[in-house]
Amino acid sequence: MFVDARALPRGSVIRSNICIVGAGPAGIALATELRHCGLSVTLLESGGLNEDCSDRGQPARSSTFEGHRGLWTTRRFGGNANRWLVDAGLGANHLRLATLSAADFEARAWMPGSGWPLTLEELRPFYARAQSWFELPQCGYGPEDWERGDAPRLPLQGSGLRTTMFQFADKAVVLGRSRELIGASGDITCYFNATATRLKMDEAGTRVTAVRVTPQPGHEVTFDADTVVLAQGGLATPQLLLASSDHHAGGIGNQHDLVGRYFMDHPLIFGGTFTPSSPKLIDRMALYDLRRLEGAPGMGHLQLTDQTLRGEPCVNLSAILFPRRSMSRRREIGFRASQRVRDALQRRGRLRKRDILGMLYGLDGVAQQYNDRKRHPISHLGVGGWSKAGTPSHRLDHFEVLHQAEQPPRYDNRVRLGEERDDLGNRRIEIQWRWHDQDIALVHRSQDILARELARSGVGTFNIRRPFEIKTTSTTHFLGTTRMHDDPRNGVVDRNGRVHGLDNLFVTGSSVFPSGGYANPTLTIVALSLRLADRIRETARARHCGPSPLLVDGRRDGARTR
């Protein structure tokens, strides 16, 4: 059932067993998984069902998001699923999915703060369930289920590289099917236009008793619940915890000044070009194109092996390959400059004189590229299909390499409350984020390894662009701001997503990632939500078997260990 919170009488108190704050993929997956288990579930969405209220989620103007070309969030049912724009053969409505690698879960000595309290093996069954939740076949994220005789993986055996796959989720699963399930459920009520502004605690400060919601200025509603789950993402979750300072001066869960810290994202980097050792190799690289096999969309890319990540100081990054035709240096300068001019116009930003001059300098390169794209639309992050057009090697001779890069967790990269307020009176967040010199050096090291291993395998040459060109410093993968760690001095939540020191407050979603690898986080986000749903169901069953309090770290609340 769906209810517009603005229609609730002022001062209303709504009671449920579970209150989930945030109706993006994390919250929706958790809510739909809790159907038919005897629990009443409230799902709160700050935006509308279809109306975007993202202005309330925008950071304060005082934020310092170094090098960023535009930050956006989406506040409406489905969250950022409304912005999934990859064309996987059925229109621009898909999102790239990938699992984290085993090494992403492990601590690396050269990356302080890295590592999860979970392992890949612990999360693997939930990845499989997340795959089903997205209504995708149980195809692996290695190349085995995807390569064909005419489209094999590159022969990288013995090198420090491997081929892995992206798969693609349809946003209709989130915005259509899941919405229908919630609408038809007698267990779940989704309140939209319901912006959570405060968490209310008991006098002992060990339990959250209610969520205070402001549907519109001057209108407050209270949602009481036995268990509260924050599923708002890497920006809104720390905002709510920090704003809930009635009982704890620094905010809930912030006794060690960790809420909002370690903010991470996945920068996109133009890393250089890959030239195959033989032009004919391009004709056999369809595995690295975005294409559909037996109805399932997939796309291969290169990454460092777990052994490499464990043994050499570097960060994890992808090497996504897009075929291109060579042009002279002058023409390339013109085309690159035209892209920056286009981006500035789209953002209504300032045009740089050197970009205008560069575009004029290589104007024939601009014309060549746009003519080629009209005749043979090129592949990029949102569009594939280059391998279908005849013999690719007749018109293409190299690949542009795009990296989605891991950003190491840094204590000083943070989200905090600013002084600006939105129309509901909530303090906007400030983002303080920058790339450290050490982070850039680790990306350089990863690129060097990539070039070395491609040369060693004999498949071609990776010509590194230095300095690399940043396509964007943000892919809106906001990670790490309520990081997961078993020690409350090093994390906001434990391995089960429970906020340290509280019995009944949990967090799920990208904010709990202690380190993020390079993979798009959505598959891991849904896997974590399904894992939390199991825990909530187990607790509910224990209660039904007798008077039993909420289980905390595998034992009953109040039990002591020696």
Coordinates of C-alpha atoms in Angstrom, one line a residue:
M1 CA 0.0 0.0 0.0
F2 CA 1.2 3.6 -0.7
V3 CA 0.2 6.6 1.3
D4 CA 1.1 10.3 0.8
A5 CA 2.4 11.4 4.2
R6 CA 1.2 14.9 3.5
A7 CA -2.4 13.5 3.9
L8 CA -1.7 12.3 7.5
P9 CA -3.0 14.5 10.3
R10 CA -0.4 16.6 12.1
G11 CA 0.9 14.8 15.1
S12 CA -0.1 11.3 13.9
V13 CA 1.7 8.3 15.4
I14 CA 2.0 5.3 13.1
R15 CA 3.1 2.0 14.6
S16 CA 4.8 -1.0 12.9
N17 CA 7.3 -3.8 13.7
I18 CA 9.9 -2.6 11.2
C19 CA 10.5 1.0 9.9
I20 CA 12.8 1.2 6.9
V21 CA 14.0 4.7 6.0
G22 CA 14.8 5.1 2.3
A23 CA 13.0 3.5 -0.7
G24 CA 15.9 3.0 -3.0
P25 CA 17.1 -0.4 -4.1
A26 CA 18.5 -1.2 -0.6
G27 CA 15.2 -0.3 1.2
I28 CA 12.9 -1.8 -1.4
A29 CA 14.9 -5.1 -1.5
L30 CA 14.7 -5.4 2.3
A31 CA 11.0 -4.5 2.4
T32 CA 10.0 -7.0 -0.3
E33 CA 12.0 -9.7 1.3
L34 CA 10.1 -9.2 4.6
R35 CA 6.7 -9.9 3.1
H36 CA 4.7 -12.8 4.5
C37 CA 6.8 -13.3 7.6
G38 CA 4.3 -11.9 10.1
L39 CA 5.8 -8.4 10.4
S40 CA 4.3 -5.1 9.7
V41 CA 6.7 -3.0 7.7
T42 CA 6.8 0.8 7.1
L43 CA 8.9 2.1 4.2
L44 CA 9.6 5.8 4.2
E45 CA 10.5 7.7 1.0
S46 CA 11.4 11.4 1.2
G47 CA 10.4 12.1 -2.3
G48 CA 7.2 11.4 -4.3
L49 CA 6.2 8.2 -6.1
N50 CA 7.1 9.9 -9.4
E51 CA 8.0 13.5 -8.3
D52 CA 11.7 14.2 -7.7
C53 CA 12.5 16.1 -4.5
S54 CA 16.2 15.9 -4.9
D55 CA 16.8 19.6 -4.0
R56 CA 16.5 18.6 -0.3
G57 CA 19.4 16.2 -0.8
Q58 CA 21.8 18.6 -2.4
P59 CA 24.9 19.5 -0.4
A60 CA 25.6 22.9 0.9
R61 CA 27.4 25.4 -1.3
S62 CA 30.3 25.4 1.1
S63 CA 31.1 21.8 0.1
T64 CA 34.6 21.1 -1.3
F65 CA 34.2 18.2 -3.8
E66 CA 37.5 18.6 -5.6
G67 CA 37.4 18.4 -9.4
H68 CA 33.7 17.3 -9.4
R69 CA 31.6 18.1 -12.5
G70 CA 28.2 17.9 -11.0
L71 CA 26.6 16.0 -8.1
W72 CA 23.1 14.6 -8.3
T73 CA 20.9 12.5 -6.1
T74 CA 17.3 11.4 -6.7
R75 CA 14.7 11.6 -4.0
R76 CA 11.7 9.6 -5.2
F77 CA 10.5 6.0 -5.0
G78 CA 13.3 3.8 -6.4
G79 CA 16.0 6.3 -5.6
N80 CA 18.8 6.5 -8.2
A81 CA 17.3 3.6 -10.1
N82 CA 15.3 6.3 -11.8
R83 CA 18.6 7.4 -13.3
W84 CA 19.8 4.1 -14.7
L85 CA 20.5 4.9 -18.3
V86 CA 22.6 2.1 -19.9
D87 CA 21.1 0.8 -23.1
A88 CA 21.4 -2.9 -22.8
G89 CA 19.4 -3.6 -26.0
L90 CA 16.0 -2.7 -24.6
G91 CA 16.3 1.0 -24.2
A92 CA 18.3 3.3 -21.8
N93 CA 17.0 1.7 -18.6
H94 CA 19.7 -0.5 -17.2
L95 CA 22.5 -0.4 -14.6
R96 CA 25.9 -2.1 -14.6
L97 CA 26.3 -4.8 -11.9
A98 CA 29.4 -6.5 -10.6
T99 CA 30.6 -8.3 -7.5
L100 CA 33.4 -7.2 -5.3
S101 CA 36.5 -9.4 -5.6
A102 CA 37.9 -11.5 -2.8
A103 CA 40.8 -9.1 -2.3
D104 CA 38.3 -6.2 -2.0
F105 CA 37.1 -7.7 1.3
E106 CA 40.7 -8.0 2.7
A107 CA 42.8 -5.5 4.5
R108 CA 45.8 -4.3 2.5
A109 CA 48.8 -2.9 4.4
W110 CA 49.4 0.0 2.0
M111 CA 45.7 1.1 2.3
P112 CA 44.9 2.0 5.9
G113 CA 41.3 1.4 6.8
S114 CA 40.7 -1.2 4.1
G115 CA 39.0 -4.5 4.5
W116 CA 35.6 -5.8 5.6
P117 CA 34.6 -7.9 8.6
L118 CA 33.0 -10.2 6.0
T119 CA 34.5 -12.3 3.3
L120 CA 33.4 -12.9 -0.3
E121 CA 32.5 -16.5 0.6
E122 CA 30.1 -15.2 3.4
L123 CA 28.4 -12.9 0.9
R124 CA 28.4 -15.2 -2.1
P125 CA 25.0 -16.9 -1.4
F126 CA 23.5 -13.4 -1.1
Y127 CA 25.0 -12.3 -4.4
A128 CA 23.2 -15.3 -5.9
R129 CA 19.9 -14.2 -4.3
A130 CA 20.5 -10.6 -5.4
Q131 CA 20.9 -11.9 -9.0
S132 CA 17.5 -13.6 -8.7
W133 CA 16.0 -10.5 -7.1
F134 CA 17.0 -8.6 -10.2
E135 CA 15.3 -11.3 -12.3
L136 CA 18.6 -12.2 -13.9
P137 CA 19.8 -15.8 -14.8
Q138 CA 22.4 -17.4 -12.5
C139 CA 25.3 -16.6 -14.8
G140 CA 28.6 -16.0 -13.2
Y141 CA 30.7 -12.9 -13.3
G142 CA 33.6 -14.7 -14.8
P143 CA 33.8 -15.2 -18.5
E144 CA 33.0 -18.9 -18.5
D145 CA 29.2 -18.5 -19.0
W146 CA 29.6 -15.8 -21.6
E147 CA 32.4 -16.6 -24.1
R148 CA 31.7 -18.3 -27.3
G149 CA 34.0 -19.8 -30.0
D150 CA 34.0 -16.5 -32.0
A151 CA 34.2 -14.4 -28.9
P152 CA 36.8 -15.8 -26.4
R153 CA 38.4 -14.1 -23.6
L154 CA 41.8 -12.6 -24.2
P155 CA 44.6 -15.1 -23.4
L156 CA 45.9 -13.6 -20.2
Q157 CA 46.8 -16.8 -18.4
G158 CA 49.9 -16.5 -16.3
S159 CA 49.5 -12.7 -16.1
G160 CA 48.3 -10.6 -13.2
L161 CA 45.1 -9.7 -15.1
R162 CA 41.8 -11.5 -15.7
T163 CA 38.6 -11.0 -17.6
T164 CA 35.5 -10.4 -15.6
M165 CA 31.9 -9.5 -16.6
F166 CA 29.5 -6.8 -16.0
Q167 CA 25.8 -7.8 -16.0
F168 CA 22.9 -5.3 -16.3
A169 CA 19.8 -4.8 -14.2
D170 CA 16.6 -3.4 -15.6
K171 CA 15.2 -0.6 -13.5
A172 CA 11.7 -1.9 -14.2
V173 CA 12.4 -4.5 -11.6
V174 CA 12.8 -1.8 -9.0
L175 CA 10.3 0.8 -10.3
G176 CA 7.7 -1.7 -11.7
R177 CA 7.7 -5.2 -10.2
S178 CA 8.7 -4.2 -6.7
R179 CA 6.3 -1.3 -6.7
E180 CA 3.5 -3.7 -7.6
L181 CA 4.5 -6.1 -4.9
I182 CA 4.5 -3.4 -2.2
G183 CA 1.2 -2.0 -3.5
A184 CA -0.4 -5.4 -3.2
S185 CA 1.1 -6.4 0.1
G186 CA -0.9 -6.3 3.3
D187 CA 2.4 -6.3 5.3
I188 CA 4.1 -3.2 3.8
T189 CA 3.0 0.4 3.8
C190 CA 5.2 2.9 1.8
Y191 CA 4.7 6.5 2.9
F192 CA 6.1 8.9 0.3
N193 CA 6.8 12.6 0.8
A194 CA 8.0 11.4 4.2
T195 CA 11.4 13.0 5.0
A196 CA 12.9 11.6 8.1
T197 CA 14.4 14.4 10.2
R198 CA 15.2 12.9 13.6
L199 CA 15.5 9.6 15.3
K200 CA 14.0 9.5 18.8
M201 CA 15.7 7.4 21.5
D202 CA 14.7 5.9 24.9
E203 CA 15.9 7.5 28.1
A204 CA 18.8 5.0 28.4
G205 CA 20.0 5.9 24.9
T206 CA 20.3 2.2 23.8
R207 CA 17.2 2.0 21.6
V208 CA 15.6 4.0 18.8
T209 CA 11.9 4.2 19.6
A210 CA 10.6 6.3 16.6
V211 CA 11.4 8.2 13.4
R212 CA 10.3 11.8 13.3
V213 CA 9.1 12.7 9.8
T214 CA 8.3 16.1 8.2
P215 CA 6.1 15.7 5.1
Q216 CA 6.0 19.5 4.5
P217 CA 6.9 22.6 6.4
G218 CA 5.2 22.8 9.9
H219 CA 3.9 19.2 9.6
E220 CA 5.4 16.5 11.8
V221 CA 4.4 12.8 12.0
T222 CA 6.0 10.1 14.2
F223 CA 6.6 6.5 13.2
D224 CA 7.1 4.1 16.1
A225 CA 8.8 0.8 15.5
D226 CA 10.5 -2.1 17.2
T227 CA 13.4 -2.1 14.7
V228 CA 14.6 0.8 12.5
V229 CA 16.7 0.3 9.4
L230 CA 18.4 3.2 7.6
A231 CA 18.7 2.5 3.9
Q232 CA 19.2 6.0 2.6
G233 CA 22.7 5.8 1.0
G234 CA 26.0 7.4 1.7
L235 CA 24.8 11.0 2.1
A236 CA 21.3 11.0 3.7
T237 CA 22.2 8.2 6.3
P238 CA 25.0 10.2 8.0
Q239 CA 22.8 13.3 7.7
L240 CA 20.0 11.7 9.7
L241 CA 22.4 10.2 12.3
L242 CA 24.2 13.5 12.8
A243 CA 21.0 15.5 13.1
S244 CA 19.6 13.1 15.8
S245 CA 21.6 14.8 18.6
D246 CA 18.9 15.1 21.3
H247 CA 20.4 12.3 23.3
H248 CA 23.9 12.2 22.0
A249 CA 25.5 15.6 21.3
G250 CA 27.5 14.4 18.3
G251 CA 24.7 12.4 16.8
I252 CA 23.7 8.8 17.0
G253 CA 26.5 6.2 16.5
N254 CA 29.1 9.0 16.5
Q255 CA 30.8 8.4 19.8
H256 CA 34.1 7.9 18.0
D257 CA 33.6 10.7 15.4
L258 CA 33.2 8.2 12.6
V259 CA 29.7 9.1 11.2
G260 CA 30.3 10.7 7.8
R261 CA 34.0 9.9 7.8
Y262 CA 35.8 7.9 5.1
F263 CA 33.6 9.1 2.3
M264 CA 34.5 7.4 -1.0
D265 CA 33.3 7.4 -4.6
H266 CA 34.4 5.8 -7.9
P267 CA 36.2 8.2 -10.2
L268 CA 36.0 7.6 -13.9
I269 CA 39.3 8.0 -15.7
F270 CA 40.4 8.1 -19.3
G271 CA 43.5 6.0 -18.8
G272 CA 45.0 5.7 -22.3
T273 CA 44.7 3.4 -25.3
F274 CA 45.1 -0.3 -25.9
T275 CA 46.4 -1.3 -29.3
P276 CA 46.0 -5.1 -30.0
S277 CA 49.0 -6.9 -31.3
S278 CA 47.1 -7.8 -34.4
P279 CA 44.3 -5.8 -36.0
K280 CA 42.3 -9.1 -36.5
L281 CA 42.2 -9.5 -32.7
I282 CA 39.6 -6.8 -32.6
D283 CA 37.2 -9.0 -34.6
R284 CA 37.5 -11.7 -31.8
M285 CA 36.8 -9.3 -28.9
A286 CA 33.0 -9.3 -28.9
L287 CA 33.1 -10.5 -25.3
Y288 CA 34.2 -7.0 -24.4
D289 CA 31.2 -5.4 -26.1
L290 CA 27.9 -4.8 -24.4
R291 CA 25.6 -7.4 -25.9
R292 CA 22.9 -9.8 -25.1
L293 CA 23.4 -13.6 -25.0
E294 CA 20.2 -15.7 -24.7
G295 CA 18.4 -12.6 -23.5
A296 CA 20.9 -11.7 -20.8
P297 CA 23.0 -8.6 -21.2
G298 CA 26.7 -8.7 -20.3
M299 CA 30.0 -7.0 -21.0
G300 CA 33.6 -8.1 -20.4
H301 CA 36.3 -6.0 -19.0
L302 CA 39.8 -6.4 -17.6
Q303 CA 40.8 -6.2 -13.9
L304 CA 43.8 -7.1 -11.7
T305 CA 43.7 -10.5 -10.2
D306 CA 43.3 -11.1 -6.4
Q307 CA 46.9 -12.3 -6.3
T308 CA 48.1 -9.0 -7.8
L309 CA 46.0 -6.9 -5.5
R310 CA 47.4 -8.8 -2.5
G311 CA 51.0 -8.6 -3.6
E312 CA 51.6 -5.2 -5.1
P313 CA 50.8 -1.7 -3.7
C314 CA 48.0 -0.6 -6.0
V315 CA 44.2 0.0 -6.1
N316 CA 41.6 -2.1 -7.9
L317 CA 40.4 -0.6 -11.1
S318 CA 38.6 -1.8 -14.2
A319 CA 39.8 -1.5 -17.8
I320 CA 36.7 -1.0 -19.9
L321 CA 37.5 -1.1 -23.6
F322 CA 35.8 1.0 -26.3
P323 CA 37.0 0.6 -29.9
R324 CA 38.1 3.7 -31.7
R325 CA 39.7 4.8 -35.0
S326 CA 43.0 6.7 -34.8
M327 CA 43.3 10.3 -35.8
S328 CA 46.2 12.7 -35.8
R329 CA 47.3 14.4 -32.6
R330 CA 45.9 17.7 -33.8
R331 CA 42.5 16.2 -34.6
E332 CA 42.4 14.4 -31.3
I333 CA 43.1 17.7 -29.4
G334 CA 40.2 19.3 -31.2
F335 CA 37.8 16.5 -30.5
R336 CA 38.7 16.2 -26.8
A337 CA 38.4 20.0 -26.5
S338 CA 34.9 19.8 -28.1
Q339 CA 33.8 17.3 -25.5
R340 CA 34.9 19.6 -22.7
V341 CA 33.0 22.5 -24.3
R342 CA 29.9 20.3 -24.7
D343 CA 30.1 19.2 -21.0
A344 CA 30.5 22.8 -19.9
L345 CA 27.4 23.9 -22.0
Q346 CA 25.4 21.0 -20.6
R347 CA 26.3 22.0 -17.0
R348 CA 25.9 25.7 -17.8
G349 CA 29.4 26.1 -16.6
R350 CA 32.2 28.4 -17.6
L351 CA 33.8 27.8 -21.0
R352 CA 37.6 27.7 -20.9
K353 CA 39.4 29.7 -23.5
R354 CA 41.9 26.9 -24.1
D355 CA 39.1 24.5 -24.9
I356 CA 37.6 26.8 -27.4
L357 CA 41.0 27.4 -29.1
G358 CA 41.7 23.6 -29.0
M359 CA 38.4 22.9 -30.7
L360 CA 39.1 25.4 -33.4
Y361 CA 42.7 24.0 -33.8
G362 CA 41.4 20.5 -34.5
L363 CA 38.1 21.4 -36.0
D364 CA 38.4 18.8 -38.8
G365 CA 38.9 16.1 -36.1
V366 CA 35.7 17.2 -34.5
A367 CA 34.0 16.9 -37.9
Q368 CA 35.5 13.5 -38.5
Q369 CA 34.4 12.1 -35.2
Y370 CA 30.9 13.3 -35.5
N371 CA 30.6 12.0 -39.0
D372 CA 31.9 8.6 -38.0
R373 CA 29.5 8.5 -35.1
K374 CA 26.6 9.3 -37.3
R375 CA 27.4 6.5 -39.7
H376 CA 28.6 4.0 -36.9
P377 CA 27.4 5.1 -33.4
I378 CA 30.3 4.5 -31.1
S379 CA 30.2 2.5 -27.9
H380 CA 30.6 4.2 -24.5
L381 CA 29.4 3.6 -21.0
G382 CA 25.8 3.7 -21.9
V383 CA 25.8 2.1 -25.3
G384 CA 27.3 -1.1 -26.9
G385 CA 26.9 -3.0 -30.1
W386 CA 30.2 -2.2 -31.9
S387 CA 30.9 -5.9 -32.6
K388 CA 27.7 -6.4 -34.6
A389 CA 28.6 -4.0 -37.4
G390 CA 30.4 -6.1 -40.1
T391 CA 34.1 -6.6 -39.5
P392 CA 35.2 -4.1 -36.8
S393 CA 38.9 -4.2 -37.8
H394 CA 38.1 -2.6 -41.1
R395 CA 37.3 0.7 -39.4
L396 CA 38.7 0.5 -35.9
D397 CA 42.3 0.0 -34.8
H398 CA 42.6 0.6 -31.1
F399 CA 40.6 0.8 -27.8
E400 CA 40.0 3.7 -25.5
V401 CA 40.6 2.5 -21.9
L402 CA 38.2 3.8 -19.3
H403 CA 39.0 3.1 -15.6
Q404 CA 36.5 3.0 -12.8
A405 CA 38.9 3.3 -9.9
E406 CA 38.9 2.3 -6.3
Q407 CA 39.4 5.2 -3.9
P408 CA 41.2 4.4 -0.7
P409 CA 39.2 5.2 2.5
R410 CA 40.5 8.5 4.0
Y411 CA 39.5 9.8 7.4
D412 CA 39.5 13.4 6.3
N413 CA 37.1 12.8 3.4
R414 CA 33.8 13.3 5.0
V415 CA 30.1 14.3 5.0
R416 CA 29.0 16.6 7.9
L417 CA 26.2 19.0 8.7
G418 CA 26.5 22.5 7.3
E419 CA 24.7 25.7 8.3
E420 CA 22.5 26.0 5.3
R421 CA 18.9 24.6 5.7
D422 CA 16.4 23.2 3.2
D423 CA 12.8 24.1 2.9
L424 CA 11.9 21.7 5.8
G425 CA 14.4 23.2 8.1
N426 CA 16.9 20.4 7.9
R427 CA 20.6 21.3 7.9
R428 CA 22.1 20.5 4.5
I429 CA 25.3 18.3 4.4
E430 CA 28.7 19.6 3.5
I431 CA 31.0 17.3 1.6
Q432 CA 34.8 17.6 2.1
W433 CA 36.4 15.3 -0.5
R434 CA 39.7 15.3 -2.4
W435 CA 42.1 12.9 -4.0
H436 CA 45.3 12.5 -2.0
D437 CA 48.6 12.4 -3.9
Q438 CA 49.0 8.9 -2.6
D439 CA 45.7 7.9 -4.2
I440 CA 46.8 9.2 -7.6
A441 CA 50.1 7.3 -7.2
L442 CA 48.3 4.1 -6.5
V443 CA 46.2 4.6 -9.6
H444 CA 49.4 5.1 -11.6
R445 CA 50.8 1.9 -10.1
S446 CA 47.8 0.0 -11.2
Q447 CA 48.0 1.4 -14.7
D448 CA 51.7 0.4 -14.8
I449 CA 50.8 -3.2 -13.8
L450 CA 48.1 -3.3 -16.4
A451 CA 50.5 -2.2 -19.1
R452 CA 53.2 -4.7 -17.9
E453 CA 50.8 -7.6 -17.8
L454 CA 49.2 -6.9 -21.2
A455 CA 52.7 -6.7 -22.8
R456 CA 53.7 -9.9 -21.0
S457 CA 50.7 -11.8 -22.3
G458 CA 51.5 -10.7 -25.9
V459 CA 47.9 -9.4 -26.7
G460 CA 48.8 -5.8 -27.2
T461 CA 50.2 -2.5 -25.8
F462 CA 48.6 -0.2 -23.3
N463 CA 49.7 3.3 -23.9
I464 CA 49.1 5.1 -20.6
R465 CA 47.9 8.7 -20.6
R466 CA 49.8 10.8 -18.1
P467 CA 48.5 12.7 -16.5
F468 CA 45.3 10.8 -16.9
E469 CA 42.1 12.7 -17.8
I470 CA 39.3 12.5 -15.2
K471 CA 35.9 12.0 -16.9
T472 CA 34.2 12.6 -13.5
T473 CA 35.3 12.3 -9.9
S474 CA 31.9 11.0 -9.0
T475 CA 29.8 8.2 -10.3
T476 CA 27.3 8.9 -7.4
H477 CA 28.6 5.7 -5.7
F478 CA 28.6 7.3 -2.2
L479 CA 30.4 4.9 0.0
G480 CA 31.8 4.5 3.5
T481 CA 30.1 7.1 5.7
T482 CA 28.8 4.6 8.3
R483 CA 31.5 2.0 7.8
M484 CA 31.3 -1.6 8.9
H485 CA 33.8 -2.8 11.5
D486 CA 33.6 -5.2 14.5
D487 CA 35.4 -2.7 16.7
P488 CA 33.3 0.3 17.5
R489 CA 36.4 2.5 17.6
N490 CA 36.9 1.8 13.9
G491 CA 33.3 1.5 12.5
V492 CA 29.8 2.8 13.0
V493 CA 28.1 -0.6 12.4
D494 CA 29.0 -4.2 13.1
R495 CA 29.2 -7.1 10.6
N496 CA 25.4 -7.3 10.7
G497 CA 24.8 -3.7 10.0
R498 CA 23.8 -2.9 13.6
V499 CA 24.9 0.5 14.9
H500 CA 27.4 -0.1 17.7
G501 CA 25.9 0.5 21.2
L502 CA 22.2 0.3 20.0
D503 CA 19.9 -2.7 20.2
N504 CA 17.6 -2.0 17.3
L505 CA 19.1 0.4 14.8
F506 CA 20.5 -1.0 11.6
V507 CA 22.1 0.5 8.5
T508 CA 22.1 -1.2 5.0
G509 CA 23.4 0.2 1.8
S510 CA 26.5 1.8 0.3
S511 CA 27.3 3.8 3.5
V512 CA 28.5 0.6 5.3
F513 CA 31.2 -0.2 2.8
P514 CA 34.6 0.0 4.6
S515 CA 36.3 -0.1 1.2
G516 CA 34.7 -0.2 -2.2
G517 CA 36.9 -1.8 -4.9
Y518 CA 35.9 -0.5 -8.3
A519 CA 32.6 -2.4 -8.8
N520 CA 29.3 -0.6 -9.1
P521 CA 27.9 -1.1 -5.6
T522 CA 24.2 -1.9 -6.3
L523 CA 24.5 -5.7 -6.4
T524 CA 26.4 -5.7 -3.1
I525 CA 23.9 -3.3 -1.7
V526 CA 21.0 -5.6 -2.5
A527 CA 22.9 -8.6 -1.2
L528 CA 23.5 -6.9 2.1
S529 CA 19.8 -6.0 2.4
L530 CA 18.8 -9.6 1.7
R531 CA 21.3 -10.8 4.4
L532 CA 19.8 -8.3 6.9
A533 CA 16.3 -9.5 6.0
D534 CA 17.3 -13.0 7.0
R535 CA 18.5 -11.7 10.4
I536 CA 15.3 -9.8 11.0
R537 CA 13.2 -12.9 10.1
E538 CA 15.3 -15.0 12.5
T539 CA 14.7 -12.5 15.3
A540 CA 11.0 -12.5 14.6
R541 CA 10.8 -16.3 14.7
A542 CA 12.7 -16.3 18.0
R543 CA 10.1 -13.9 19.4
H544 CA 7.2 -16.0 18.2
C545 CA 8.7 -19.1 20.0
G546 CA 8.7 -17.2 23.3
P547 CA 9.4 -13.9 25.0
S548 CA 12.8 -13.2 23.5
P549 CA 14.5 -9.8 23.0
L550 CA 16.3 -8.8 19.8
L551 CA 19.3 -10.9 19.0
V552 CA 22.5 -8.9 19.2
D553 CA 25.7 -10.3 17.7
G554 CA 24.3 -13.8 17.7
R555 CA 23.1 -13.8 21.4
R556 CA 20.1 -12.4 23.2
D557 CA 20.2 -8.8 24.2
G558 CA 21.5 -8.6 27.8
A559 CA 23.4 -11.9 27.7
R560 CA 27.0 -11.6 28.8
T561 CA 30.0 -13.4 27.5
R562 CA 33.2 -14.2 29.5

